[in-house]
Amino acid sequence: MNPASIPSTTGHECRVVGSHAELRAAIQAWRAAKQTIGFVPTMGALHAGHLSLVDAARAECDRVVVSIFVNPTQFGPNEDFERYPRNLQADVALLAPRGAELVFAPQPAEIYPPGHATMVEVSGVANPWEGAFRPGHFRGVATVVLKLFNMVAPDVAFFGQKDFQQSLVVRRLVADLNVPVVVRVCPTMREADGLAMSSRTAYLSTEDRRRGLVLSRSLKLATELFAAGERDAHQIMARMRELFVATPGVTIDYLSLADGDTLAEVDRATANTVALIAARVGNVRLIDNCL
Ligand code: AMP
C-alpha cells in the first residue's frame, strides 16, 4: 500500500496510515491539544453517501478520521468479500478535499493478528432481518466497530441510516459495553432517481440498476400511503410487495414494517415505524429503508 499525502481543505494534509502505531501517534497529538475527534468507519469504494458522513464529522469535530477496511469477518462464506471494490487512491482523492485529516487503511492482519480469538456478539436488534439472512454479519460488524473505536478513541462516530439495523446494533453495543463514543446517524444519500447510494451498485448492469429502483419506489409508496392516513401495516406491506411482483428479476429477502427501536414487525404503522427491505437483483444484494 502506498501511503498517500494529499492537501485537505483544512490546510492540513490528509495522511494515510496502515498501522495502529501510526494511528495512535497522530491521534495522541490531537488529544494532547484537547481537540475533538470525529470518526467515519467505511469499507471504501466511497461515494457521496460516505462523504456526507465526513461532512457531518467535519462540521462537528476538530479532527476527522476515516477508516477504510473491507472487514473479512462481516462477510459470509458465499458473499462478495473477494470482489468487493477496493481503490484506496481514488478514495483518498475524494476524502482530502472534504477535510478528512487521517485515513486509517489497515491490512487484515493489523486488525486480526494471528491468534485473534475475541468476537463481539450483540443479540436482540442484531437477530432479525439482516441478522437472519447474513448469519455472523453483525458479529463481524460489532467486533470491528468496537476494535476501531478502541484504536481511534473518537468523541463522535458517524453512521448512515442506509444501514438502519447496523446503526441500532452499534448504539446497543456502545450502550451495553459503556463505550465513551457519541453515535450519530445521518440521512441516506440517494441518486437523482431515488436509488440509495451504495458501493455495490457498481456491480449492477444498466438493466439491473433500473430494476433496483423498485426498492426506493416501494418505500416512497409506503410513505405516501402513511401520509394519506393508512395505518394497517399489512396493507402497506401488501401494496409494496405488488411493486416487486411487477418487477421480474428482483427477489425479496425481506420486506417489513418494523418498530424503529426493537425491529419487531408491527401491525399498525406509527411515526416510529421503519420500512426495511433487502432484495437481490441478479447476484447483487441491495438494502434500503425509510422511517
Ligand atoms: P460501508 O462502506 O458500506 O460500510 O458504509 C460506511 C458507512 O457509510 C456506513 O455507516 C453506512 O451506513 C454509510 N452509508 C453507506 N451508504 C450510504 C448512503 N447512501 N447515505 C448515507 N450513508 C451511507
PDB file of C-alpha atoms and ligand atoms in Angstrom:
ATOM      1  CA  MET A   1       0.000   0.000   0.000  1.00  0.00           C
ATOM      2  CA  ASN A   2       1.306   3.444  -0.935  1.00  0.00           C
ATOM      3  CA  PRO A   3       0.819   5.891   1.909  1.00  0.00           C
ATOM      4  CA  ALA A   4      -0.620   8.988   0.281  1.00  0.00           C
ATOM      5  CA  SER A   5      -0.482  12.567   1.470  1.00  0.00           C
ATOM      6  CA  ILE A   6      -2.859  14.989  -0.222  1.00  0.00           C
ATOM      7  CA  PRO A   7      -3.608  18.560   0.952  1.00  0.00           C
ATOM      8  CA  SER A   8      -7.049  18.901   2.533  1.00  0.00           C
ATOM      9  CA  THR A   9      -9.339  21.936   2.755  1.00  0.00           C
ATOM     10  CA  THR A  10      -8.405  22.445   6.398  1.00  0.00           C
ATOM     11  CA  GLY A  11      -4.846  23.280   5.404  1.00  0.00           C
ATOM     12  CA  HIS A  12      -3.680  20.034   6.981  1.00  0.00           C
ATOM     13  CA  GLU A  13      -2.542  17.060   4.998  1.00  0.00           C
ATOM     14  CA  CYS A  14      -4.757  14.049   4.505  1.00  0.00           C
ATOM     15  CA  ARG A  15      -2.416  11.335   5.775  1.00  0.00           C
ATOM     16  CA  VAL A  16      -2.910   7.665   5.103  1.00  0.00           C
ATOM     17  CA  VAL A  17      -1.648   5.247   7.731  1.00  0.00           C
ATOM     18  CA  GLY A  18      -1.870   1.482   7.826  1.00  0.00           C
ATOM     19  CA  SER A  19      -0.705   0.641  11.325  1.00  0.00           C
ATOM     20  CA  HIS A  20      -2.259   1.073  14.729  1.00  0.00           C
ATOM     21  CA  ALA A  21       1.053   2.585  15.967  1.00  0.00           C
ATOM     22  CA  GLU A  22       0.981   5.398  13.375  1.00  0.00           C
ATOM     23  CA  LEU A  23      -2.699   5.979  14.032  1.00  0.00           C
ATOM     24  CA  ARG A  24      -2.112   6.245  17.761  1.00  0.00           C
ATOM     25  CA  ALA A  25       0.813   8.665  17.297  1.00  0.00           C
ATOM     26  CA  ALA A  26      -1.264  11.012  15.122  1.00  0.00           C
ATOM     27  CA  ILE A  27      -4.211  10.936  17.490  1.00  0.00           C
ATOM     28  CA  GLN A  28      -2.175  11.415  20.668  1.00  0.00           C
ATOM     29  CA  ALA A  29      -1.008  14.827  19.478  1.00  0.00           C
ATOM     30  CA  TRP A  30      -4.610  15.900  18.815  1.00  0.00           C
ATOM     31  CA  ARG A  31      -5.782  14.580  22.158  1.00  0.00           C
ATOM     32  CA  ALA A  32      -2.958  16.440  23.929  1.00  0.00           C
ATOM     33  CA  ALA A  33      -4.164  19.634  22.219  1.00  0.00           C
ATOM     34  CA  LYS A  34      -7.692  18.882  23.520  1.00  0.00           C
ATOM     35  CA  GLN A  35      -9.090  18.569  20.004  1.00  0.00           C
ATOM     36  CA  THR A  36     -12.255  16.557  19.413  1.00  0.00           C
ATOM     37  CA  ILE A  37     -12.120  13.627  17.017  1.00  0.00           C
ATOM     38  CA  GLY A  38     -14.889  12.640  14.621  1.00  0.00           C
ATOM     39  CA  PHE A  39     -14.693   9.158  13.112  1.00  0.00           C
ATOM     40  CA  VAL A  40     -16.273   7.703   9.976  1.00  0.00           C
ATOM     41  CA  PRO A  41     -15.784   3.935   9.567  1.00  0.00           C
ATOM     42  CA  THR A  42     -16.127   2.707   5.960  1.00  0.00           C
ATOM     43  CA  MET A  43     -15.204  -0.163   3.678  1.00  0.00           C
ATOM     44  CA  GLY A  44     -14.009   2.220   0.945  1.00  0.00           C
ATOM     45  CA  ALA A  45     -15.343   2.485  -2.630  1.00  0.00           C
ATOM     46  CA  LEU A  46     -16.507   5.848  -1.394  1.00  0.00           C
ATOM     47  CA  HIS A  47     -19.496   7.726  -2.790  1.00  0.00           C
ATOM     48  CA  ALA A  48     -21.472  10.827  -1.817  1.00  0.00           C
ATOM     49  CA  GLY A  49     -23.205   8.890   0.993  1.00  0.00           C
ATOM     50  CA  HIS A  50     -19.874   8.304   2.748  1.00  0.00           C
ATOM     51  CA  LEU A  51     -18.783  11.878   2.036  1.00  0.00           C
ATOM     52  CA  SER A  52     -21.926  13.229   3.704  1.00  0.00           C
ATOM     53  CA  LEU A  53     -20.771  11.480   6.895  1.00  0.00           C
ATOM     54  CA  VAL A  54     -17.341  13.104   6.519  1.00  0.00           C
ATOM     55  CA  ASP A  55     -19.048  16.495   6.110  1.00  0.00           C
ATOM     56  CA  ALA A  56     -21.078  15.890   9.276  1.00  0.00           C
ATOM     57  CA  ALA A  57     -17.900  14.942  11.166  1.00  0.00           C
ATOM     58  CA  ARG A  58     -16.096  17.992   9.769  1.00  0.00           C
ATOM     59  CA  ALA A  59     -18.938  20.249  10.929  1.00  0.00           C
ATOM     60  CA  GLU A  60     -18.965  18.859  14.474  1.00  0.00           C
ATOM     61  CA  CYS A  61     -15.375  17.920  15.336  1.00  0.00           C
ATOM     62  CA  ASP A  62     -11.885  19.461  15.270  1.00  0.00           C
ATOM     63  CA  ARG A  63     -10.326  16.442  13.550  1.00  0.00           C
ATOM     64  CA  VAL A  64     -11.760  13.861  11.164  1.00  0.00           C
ATOM     65  CA  VAL A  65     -10.521  10.283  10.923  1.00  0.00           C
ATOM     66  CA  VAL A  66     -11.878   7.907   8.257  1.00  0.00           C
ATOM     67  CA  SER A  67     -11.164   4.196   8.265  1.00  0.00           C
ATOM     68  CA  ILE A  68     -11.145   2.185   5.049  1.00  0.00           C
ATOM     69  CA  PHE A  69     -11.199  -1.505   5.806  1.00  0.00           C
ATOM     70  CA  VAL A  70     -13.027  -4.269   3.984  1.00  0.00           C
ATOM     71  CA  ASN A  71     -13.713  -6.287   7.109  1.00  0.00           C
ATOM     72  CA  PRO A  72     -13.480 -10.019   6.337  1.00  0.00           C
ATOM     73  CA  THR A  73     -15.378 -11.131   9.459  1.00  0.00           C
ATOM     74  CA  GLN A  74     -18.633  -9.465   8.379  1.00  0.00           C
ATOM     75  CA  PHE A  75     -18.816 -11.324   5.054  1.00  0.00           C
ATOM     76  CA  GLY A  76     -20.363 -14.786   4.824  1.00  0.00           C
ATOM     77  CA  PRO A  77     -18.525 -17.596   3.003  1.00  0.00           C
ATOM     78  CA  ASN A  78     -20.567 -17.099  -0.202  1.00  0.00           C
ATOM     79  CA  GLU A  79     -20.590 -13.307  -0.130  1.00  0.00           C
ATOM     80  CA  ASP A  80     -18.601 -10.747  -2.105  1.00  0.00           C
ATOM     81  CA  PHE A  81     -15.533 -10.195   0.140  1.00  0.00           C
ATOM     82  CA  GLU A  82     -13.042 -11.035  -2.633  1.00  0.00           C
ATOM     83  CA  ARG A  83     -14.686  -8.934  -5.333  1.00  0.00           C
ATOM     84  CA  TYR A  84     -15.697  -6.010  -3.069  1.00  0.00           C
ATOM     85  CA  PRO A  85     -14.385  -2.855  -4.863  1.00  0.00           C
ATOM     86  CA  ARG A  86     -11.068  -1.541  -3.482  1.00  0.00           C
ATOM     87  CA  ASN A  87      -9.381   1.660  -4.681  1.00  0.00           C
ATOM     88  CA  LEU A  88      -7.520   3.448  -1.899  1.00  0.00           C
ATOM     89  CA  GLN A  89      -6.049   6.174  -4.072  1.00  0.00           C
ATOM     90  CA  ALA A  90      -9.418   7.179  -5.533  1.00  0.00           C
ATOM     91  CA  ASP A  91     -10.921   7.155  -2.026  1.00  0.00           C
ATOM     92  CA  VAL A  92      -8.184   9.392  -0.594  1.00  0.00           C
ATOM     93  CA  ALA A  93      -8.592  11.786  -3.539  1.00  0.00           C
ATOM     94  CA  LEU A  94     -12.263  12.149  -2.549  1.00  0.00           C
ATOM     95  CA  LEU A  95     -11.570  12.494   1.175  1.00  0.00           C
ATOM     96  CA  ALA A  96      -8.828  15.128   1.108  1.00  0.00           C
ATOM     97  CA  PRO A  97     -10.963  17.968  -0.315  1.00  0.00           C
ATOM     98  CA  ARG A  98     -13.654  17.208   2.310  1.00  0.00           C
ATOM     99  CA  GLY A  99     -11.199  17.925   5.092  1.00  0.00           C
ATOM    100  CA  ALA A 100     -10.506  14.419   6.397  1.00  0.00           C
ATOM    101  CA  GLU A 101      -7.102  14.601   8.054  1.00  0.00           C
ATOM    102  CA  LEU A 102      -6.326  10.980   8.674  1.00  0.00           C
ATOM    103  CA  VAL A 103      -7.237   7.828   6.785  1.00  0.00           C
ATOM    104  CA  PHE A 104      -6.676   4.541   8.576  1.00  0.00           C
ATOM    105  CA  ALA A 105      -6.387   1.840   5.914  1.00  0.00           C
ATOM    106  CA  PRO A 106      -5.048  -1.268   7.633  1.00  0.00           C
ATOM    107  CA  GLN A 107      -4.379  -4.700   6.165  1.00  0.00           C
ATOM    108  CA  PRO A 108      -6.494  -7.522   7.673  1.00  0.00           C
ATOM    109  CA  ALA A 109      -3.532  -8.813   9.742  1.00  0.00           C
ATOM    110  CA  GLU A 110      -3.287  -5.431  11.501  1.00  0.00           C
ATOM    111  CA  ILE A 111      -6.869  -5.800  12.725  1.00  0.00           C
ATOM    112  CA  TYR A 112      -6.896  -9.585  13.138  1.00  0.00           C
ATOM    113  CA  PRO A 113      -3.342 -10.645  14.007  1.00  0.00           C
ATOM    114  CA  PRO A 114      -2.549 -14.356  14.358  1.00  0.00           C
ATOM    115  CA  GLY A 115      -4.186 -15.701  17.493  1.00  0.00           C
ATOM    116  CA  HIS A 116      -7.115 -13.244  17.410  1.00  0.00           C
ATOM    117  CA  ALA A 117      -9.882 -15.056  19.278  1.00  0.00           C
ATOM    118  CA  THR A 118     -12.374 -12.496  20.595  1.00  0.00           C
ATOM    119  CA  MET A 119     -15.602 -11.599  18.841  1.00  0.00           C
ATOM    120  CA  VAL A 120     -18.414  -9.304  19.998  1.00  0.00           C
ATOM    121  CA  GLU A 121     -21.931 -10.727  19.840  1.00  0.00           C
ATOM    122  CA  VAL A 122     -24.905  -8.366  20.052  1.00  0.00           C
ATOM    123  CA  SER A 123     -28.288 -10.097  20.331  1.00  0.00           C
ATOM    124  CA  GLY A 124     -31.783  -8.532  20.286  1.00  0.00           C
ATOM    125  CA  VAL A 125     -31.732  -5.959  17.469  1.00  0.00           C
ATOM    126  CA  ALA A 126     -28.962  -7.902  15.682  1.00  0.00           C
ATOM    127  CA  ASN A 127     -31.058 -11.060  15.333  1.00  0.00           C
ATOM    128  CA  PRO A 128     -33.842 -10.405  12.777  1.00  0.00           C
ATOM    129  CA  TRP A 129     -33.684  -9.256   9.118  1.00  0.00           C
ATOM    130  CA  GLU A 130     -30.022  -8.793   8.101  1.00  0.00           C
ATOM    131  CA  GLY A 131     -29.023 -10.895  11.098  1.00  0.00           C
ATOM    132  CA  ALA A 132     -31.206 -13.782   9.921  1.00  0.00           C
ATOM    133  CA  PHE A 133     -30.195 -13.538   6.245  1.00  0.00           C
ATOM    134  CA  ARG A 134     -26.489 -12.953   6.915  1.00  0.00           C
ATOM    135  CA  PRO A 135     -25.575 -15.173   9.886  1.00  0.00           C
ATOM    136  CA  GLY A 136     -22.483 -13.812  11.633  1.00  0.00           C
ATOM    137  CA  HIS A 137     -22.630 -10.481   9.783  1.00  0.00           C
ATOM    138  CA  PHE A 138     -23.339  -8.325  12.830  1.00  0.00           C
ATOM    139  CA  ARG A 139     -20.831 -10.279  14.925  1.00  0.00           C
ATOM    140  CA  GLY A 140     -18.195  -9.146  12.412  1.00  0.00           C
ATOM    141  CA  VAL A 141     -19.568  -5.594  12.333  1.00  0.00           C
ATOM    142  CA  ALA A 142     -19.745  -5.265  16.143  1.00  0.00           C
ATOM    143  CA  THR A 143     -16.251  -6.698  16.540  1.00  0.00           C
ATOM    144  CA  VAL A 144     -14.602  -4.413  14.001  1.00  0.00           C
ATOM    145  CA  VAL A 145     -16.521  -1.328  15.165  1.00  0.00           C
ATOM    146  CA  LEU A 146     -15.503  -1.877  18.793  1.00  0.00           C
ATOM    147  CA  LYS A 147     -11.875  -2.516  17.769  1.00  0.00           C
ATOM    148  CA  LEU A 148     -11.828   0.633  15.616  1.00  0.00           C
ATOM    149  CA  PHE A 149     -13.438   2.642  18.433  1.00  0.00           C
ATOM    150  CA  ASN A 150     -10.722   1.397  20.787  1.00  0.00           C
ATOM    151  CA  MET A 151      -7.984   2.290  18.298  1.00  0.00           C
ATOM    152  CA  VAL A 152      -9.279   5.702  17.218  1.00  0.00           C
ATOM    153  CA  ALA A 153     -10.937   6.663  20.521  1.00  0.00           C
ATOM    154  CA  PRO A 154     -13.245   9.139  18.774  1.00  0.00           C
ATOM    155  CA  ASP A 155     -15.537  11.565  20.569  1.00  0.00           C
ATOM    156  CA  VAL A 156     -18.245  11.165  17.923  1.00  0.00           C
ATOM    157  CA  ALA A 157     -18.752   8.411  15.314  1.00  0.00           C
ATOM    158  CA  PHE A 158     -20.887   8.852  12.200  1.00  0.00           C
ATOM    159  CA  PHE A 159     -23.010   6.158  10.555  1.00  0.00           C
ATOM    160  CA  GLY A 160     -25.563   6.167   7.734  1.00  0.00           C
ATOM    161  CA  GLN A 161     -29.265   5.492   8.098  1.00  0.00           C
ATOM    162  CA  LYS A 162     -28.914   3.454   4.893  1.00  0.00           C
ATOM    163  CA  ASP A 163     -27.760   0.623   7.179  1.00  0.00           C
ATOM    164  CA  PHE A 164     -30.518   1.213   9.712  1.00  0.00           C
ATOM    165  CA  GLN A 165     -30.207  -2.076  11.577  1.00  0.00           C
ATOM    166  CA  GLN A 166     -26.428  -1.652  11.769  1.00  0.00           C
ATOM    167  CA  SER A 167     -26.909   1.751  13.409  1.00  0.00           C
ATOM    168  CA  LEU A 168     -29.147   0.140  16.064  1.00  0.00           C
ATOM    169  CA  VAL A 169     -26.597  -2.624  16.623  1.00  0.00           C
ATOM    170  CA  VAL A 170     -23.832  -0.035  17.095  1.00  0.00           C
ATOM    171  CA  ARG A 171     -25.972   2.002  19.506  1.00  0.00           C
ATOM    172  CA  ARG A 172     -26.721  -1.176  21.501  1.00  0.00           C
ATOM    173  CA  LEU A 173     -23.030  -2.129  21.576  1.00  0.00           C
ATOM    174  CA  VAL A 174     -21.989   1.344  22.743  1.00  0.00           C
ATOM    175  CA  ALA A 175     -24.632   1.417  25.477  1.00  0.00           C
ATOM    176  CA  ASP A 176     -24.061  -2.151  26.687  1.00  0.00           C
ATOM    177  CA  LEU A 177     -20.264  -2.011  26.759  1.00  0.00           C
ATOM    178  CA  ASN A 178     -20.058   1.576  28.103  1.00  0.00           C
ATOM    179  CA  VAL A 179     -18.087   2.802  25.105  1.00  0.00           C
ATOM    180  CA  PRO A 180     -17.463   6.547  25.525  1.00  0.00           C
ATOM    181  CA  VAL A 181     -18.454   7.484  21.957  1.00  0.00           C
ATOM    182  CA  VAL A 182     -21.438   9.529  20.771  1.00  0.00           C
ATOM    183  CA  VAL A 183     -23.137   7.820  17.810  1.00  0.00           C
ATOM    184  CA  ARG A 184     -24.683   9.992  15.108  1.00  0.00           C
ATOM    185  CA  VAL A 185     -26.863   8.547  12.361  1.00  0.00           C
ATOM    186  CA  CYS A 186     -27.027  10.631   9.165  1.00  0.00           C
ATOM    187  CA  PRO A 187     -29.661  10.568   6.370  1.00  0.00           C
ATOM    188  CA  THR A 188     -29.409   8.221   3.392  1.00  0.00           C
ATOM    189  CA  MET A 189     -27.968   9.876   0.289  1.00  0.00           C
ATOM    190  CA  ARG A 190     -29.749   8.908  -2.923  1.00  0.00           C
ATOM    191  CA  GLU A 191     -29.146   9.148  -6.661  1.00  0.00           C
ATOM    192  CA  ALA A 192     -31.410  11.595  -8.518  1.00  0.00           C
ATOM    193  CA  ASP A 193     -33.793   8.732  -9.365  1.00  0.00           C
ATOM    194  CA  GLY A 194     -34.092   7.621  -5.721  1.00  0.00           C
ATOM    195  CA  LEU A 195     -31.685   4.649  -5.655  1.00  0.00           C
ATOM    196  CA  ALA A 196     -29.850   4.625  -2.312  1.00  0.00           C
ATOM    197  CA  MET A 197     -26.147   5.177  -2.980  1.00  0.00           C
ATOM    198  CA  SER A 198     -24.159   2.016  -2.312  1.00  0.00           C
ATOM    199  CA  SER A 199     -20.705   0.701  -3.148  1.00  0.00           C
ATOM    200  CA  ARG A 200     -22.481  -2.379  -4.509  1.00  0.00           C
ATOM    201  CA  THR A 201     -24.412  -0.525  -7.222  1.00  0.00           C
ATOM    202  CA  ALA A 202     -21.115  -0.559  -9.156  1.00  0.00           C
ATOM    203  CA  TYR A 203     -21.838  -4.256  -9.807  1.00  0.00           C
ATOM    204  CA  LEU A 204     -25.245  -3.567 -11.415  1.00  0.00           C
ATOM    205  CA  SER A 205     -25.839  -3.758 -15.164  1.00  0.00           C
ATOM    206  CA  THR A 206     -27.903  -0.885 -16.611  1.00  0.00           C
ATOM    207  CA  GLU A 207     -30.959  -3.142 -16.730  1.00  0.00           C
ATOM    208  CA  ASP A 208     -30.498  -4.390 -13.138  1.00  0.00           C
ATOM    209  CA  ARG A 209     -29.902  -0.856 -11.896  1.00  0.00           C
ATOM    210  CA  ARG A 210     -33.300   0.099 -13.366  1.00  0.00           C
ATOM    211  CA  ARG A 211     -34.882  -2.927 -11.665  1.00  0.00           C
ATOM    212  CA  GLY A 212     -33.218  -1.968  -8.375  1.00  0.00           C
ATOM    213  CA  LEU A 213     -35.256   1.241  -8.301  1.00  0.00           C
ATOM    214  CA  VAL A 214     -38.195  -0.861  -7.077  1.00  0.00           C
ATOM    215  CA  LEU A 215     -36.725  -0.704  -3.558  1.00  0.00           C
ATOM    216  CA  SER A 216     -36.865   3.089  -3.251  1.00  0.00           C
ATOM    217  CA  ARG A 217     -40.156   3.227  -5.201  1.00  0.00           C
ATOM    218  CA  SER A 218     -41.822   0.847  -2.766  1.00  0.00           C
ATOM    219  CA  LEU A 219     -40.508   2.870   0.198  1.00  0.00           C
ATOM    220  CA  LYS A 220     -41.885   6.017  -1.404  1.00  0.00           C
ATOM    221  CA  LEU A 221     -45.239   4.263  -1.821  1.00  0.00           C
ATOM    222  CA  ALA A 222     -45.208   3.274   1.877  1.00  0.00           C
ATOM    223  CA  THR A 223     -44.521   6.893   2.867  1.00  0.00           C
ATOM    224  CA  GLU A 224     -47.327   8.128   0.626  1.00  0.00           C
ATOM    225  CA  LEU A 225     -49.814   5.594   1.995  1.00  0.00           C
ATOM    226  CA  PHE A 226     -48.866   6.541   5.559  1.00  0.00           C
ATOM    227  CA  ALA A 227     -49.194  10.268   4.750  1.00  0.00           C
ATOM    228  CA  ALA A 228     -52.643   9.554   3.287  1.00  0.00           C
ATOM    229  CA  GLY A 229     -53.723   8.024   6.605  1.00  0.00           C
ATOM    230  CA  GLU A 230     -53.140   4.286   6.069  1.00  0.00           C
ATOM    231  CA  ARG A 231     -52.051   2.697   9.357  1.00  0.00           C
ATOM    232  CA  ASP A 232     -52.599  -1.004   8.618  1.00  0.00           C
ATOM    233  CA  ALA A 233     -49.019  -2.246   8.279  1.00  0.00           C
ATOM    234  CA  HIS A 234     -50.051  -5.439   6.457  1.00  0.00           C
ATOM    235  CA  GLN A 235     -51.980  -3.414   3.887  1.00  0.00           C
ATOM    236  CA  ILE A 236     -48.939  -1.179   3.297  1.00  0.00           C
ATOM    237  CA  MET A 237     -46.608  -4.195   3.010  1.00  0.00           C
ATOM    238  CA  ALA A 238     -49.004  -5.854   0.538  1.00  0.00           C
ATOM    239  CA  ARG A 239     -49.030  -2.742  -1.658  1.00  0.00           C
ATOM    240  CA  MET A 240     -45.226  -2.588  -1.531  1.00  0.00           C
ATOM    241  CA  ARG A 241     -44.925  -6.251  -2.484  1.00  0.00           C
ATOM    242  CA  GLU A 242     -47.186  -5.674  -5.526  1.00  0.00           C
ATOM    243  CA  LEU A 243     -44.458  -3.431  -6.993  1.00  0.00           C
ATOM    244  CA  PHE A 244     -41.929  -6.253  -6.604  1.00  0.00           C
ATOM    245  CA  VAL A 245     -44.270  -8.777  -8.224  1.00  0.00           C
ATOM    246  CA  ALA A 246     -44.452  -6.385 -11.194  1.00  0.00           C
ATOM    247  CA  THR A 247     -40.623  -6.269 -11.419  1.00  0.00           C
ATOM    248  CA  PRO A 248     -39.212  -9.574 -12.693  1.00  0.00           C
ATOM    249  CA  GLY A 249     -35.602 -10.319 -11.792  1.00  0.00           C
ATOM    250  CA  VAL A 250     -35.834  -8.909  -8.266  1.00  0.00           C
ATOM    251  CA  THR A 251     -36.170 -11.338  -5.342  1.00  0.00           C
ATOM    252  CA  ILE A 252     -37.142 -10.083  -1.896  1.00  0.00           C
ATOM    253  CA  ASP A 253     -35.092 -11.374   1.058  1.00  0.00           C
ATOM    254  CA  TYR A 254     -37.334  -9.484   3.467  1.00  0.00           C
ATOM    255  CA  LEU A 255     -39.773  -6.591   3.365  1.00  0.00           C
ATOM    256  CA  SER A 256     -41.192  -5.445   6.667  1.00  0.00           C
ATOM    257  CA  LEU A 257     -42.688  -2.605   8.647  1.00  0.00           C
ATOM    258  CA  ALA A 258     -40.959  -2.791  11.985  1.00  0.00           C
ATOM    259  CA  ASP A 259     -40.657  -0.912  15.247  1.00  0.00           C
ATOM    260  CA  GLY A 260     -37.887   1.677  14.893  1.00  0.00           C
ATOM    261  CA  ASP A 261     -36.323   0.659  18.226  1.00  0.00           C
ATOM    262  CA  THR A 262     -36.822  -3.104  18.549  1.00  0.00           C
ATOM    263  CA  LEU A 263     -37.185  -4.011  14.841  1.00  0.00           C
ATOM    264  CA  ALA A 264     -40.118  -6.300  15.692  1.00  0.00           C
ATOM    265  CA  GLU A 265     -42.672  -6.341  12.853  1.00  0.00           C
ATOM    266  CA  VAL A 266     -45.701  -4.165  13.621  1.00  0.00           C
ATOM    267  CA  ASP A 267     -49.412  -4.467  12.802  1.00  0.00           C
ATOM    268  CA  ARG A 268     -50.029  -0.710  12.985  1.00  0.00           C
ATOM    269  CA  ALA A 269     -47.745   1.888  11.415  1.00  0.00           C
ATOM    270  CA  THR A 270     -46.735   4.839  13.606  1.00  0.00           C
ATOM    271  CA  ALA A 271     -44.250   7.713  13.378  1.00  0.00           C
ATOM    272  CA  ASN A 272     -41.634   5.338  14.842  1.00  0.00           C
ATOM    273  CA  THR A 273     -42.110   2.631  12.212  1.00  0.00           C
ATOM    274  CA  VAL A 274     -39.306   1.773   9.809  1.00  0.00           C
ATOM    275  CA  ALA A 275     -39.880   0.104   6.452  1.00  0.00           C
ATOM    276  CA  LEU A 276     -36.990  -2.296   5.804  1.00  0.00           C
ATOM    277  CA  ILE A 277     -36.198  -4.042   2.536  1.00  0.00           C
ATOM    278  CA  ALA A 278     -33.466  -6.339   1.301  1.00  0.00           C
ATOM    279  CA  ALA A 279     -33.682  -7.739  -2.211  1.00  0.00           C
ATOM    280  CA  ARG A 280     -31.462  -9.448  -4.735  1.00  0.00           C
ATOM    281  CA  VAL A 281     -31.193  -8.038  -8.240  1.00  0.00           C
ATOM    282  CA  GLY A 282     -29.304 -10.589 -10.303  1.00  0.00           C
ATOM    283  CA  ASN A 283     -26.452 -11.528  -7.967  1.00  0.00           C
ATOM    284  CA  VAL A 284     -26.326  -8.123  -6.252  1.00  0.00           C
ATOM    285  CA  ARG A 285     -27.980  -7.702  -2.883  1.00  0.00           C
ATOM    286  CA  LEU A 286     -29.459  -4.272  -2.129  1.00  0.00           C
ATOM    287  CA  ILE A 287     -30.928  -2.933   1.111  1.00  0.00           C
ATOM    288  CA  ASP A 288     -32.899   0.227   1.781  1.00  0.00           C
ATOM    289  CA  ASN A 289     -35.229   1.622   4.420  1.00  0.00           C
ATOM    290  CA  CYS A 290     -37.214   4.655   5.430  1.00  0.00           C
ATOM    291  CA  LEU A 291     -38.718   5.858   8.670  1.00  0.00           C
TER     292      LEU A 291
HETATM  293  P1  AMP B   1     -19.849   0.910   4.089  1.00  0.00           P
HETATM  294  O1  AMP B   1     -18.625   1.425   3.404  1.00  0.00           O
HETATM  295  O2  AMP B   1     -20.866   0.351   3.163  1.00  0.00           O
HETATM  296  O3  AMP B   1     -19.513   0.003   5.262  1.00  0.00           O
HETATM  297  O4  AMP B   1     -20.555   2.189   4.736  1.00  0.00           O
HETATM  298  C1  AMP B   1     -19.862   3.016   5.621  1.00  0.00           C
HETATM  299  C2  AMP B   1     -20.829   3.982   6.252  1.00  0.00           C
HETATM  300  O5  AMP B   1     -21.440   4.773   5.228  1.00  0.00           O
HETATM  301  C3  AMP B   1     -21.960   3.273   6.999  1.00  0.00           C
HETATM  302  O6  AMP B   1     -22.251   3.986   8.190  1.00  0.00           O
HETATM  303  C4  AMP B   1     -23.100   3.363   6.015  1.00  0.00           C
HETATM  304  O7  AMP B   1     -24.377   3.342   6.630  1.00  0.00           O
HETATM  305  C5  AMP B   1     -22.832   4.712   5.383  1.00  0.00           C
HETATM  306  N1  AMP B   1     -23.504   4.818   4.092  1.00  0.00           N
HETATM  307  C6  AMP B   1     -23.464   3.912   3.082  1.00  0.00           C
HETATM  308  N2  AMP B   1     -24.262   4.314   2.063  1.00  0.00           N
HETATM  309  C7  AMP B   1     -24.820   5.486   2.458  1.00  0.00           C
HETATM  310  C8  AMP B   1     -25.753   6.388   1.853  1.00  0.00           C
HETATM  311  N3  AMP B   1     -26.267   6.160   0.630  1.00  0.00           N
HETATM  312  N4  AMP B   1     -26.104   7.502   2.545  1.00  0.00           N
HETATM  313  C9  AMP B   1     -25.595   7.736   3.782  1.00  0.00           C
HETATM  314  N5  AMP B   1     -24.713   6.920   4.406  1.00  0.00           N
HETATM  315  C10 AMP B   1     -24.334   5.810   3.756  1.00  0.00           C
END
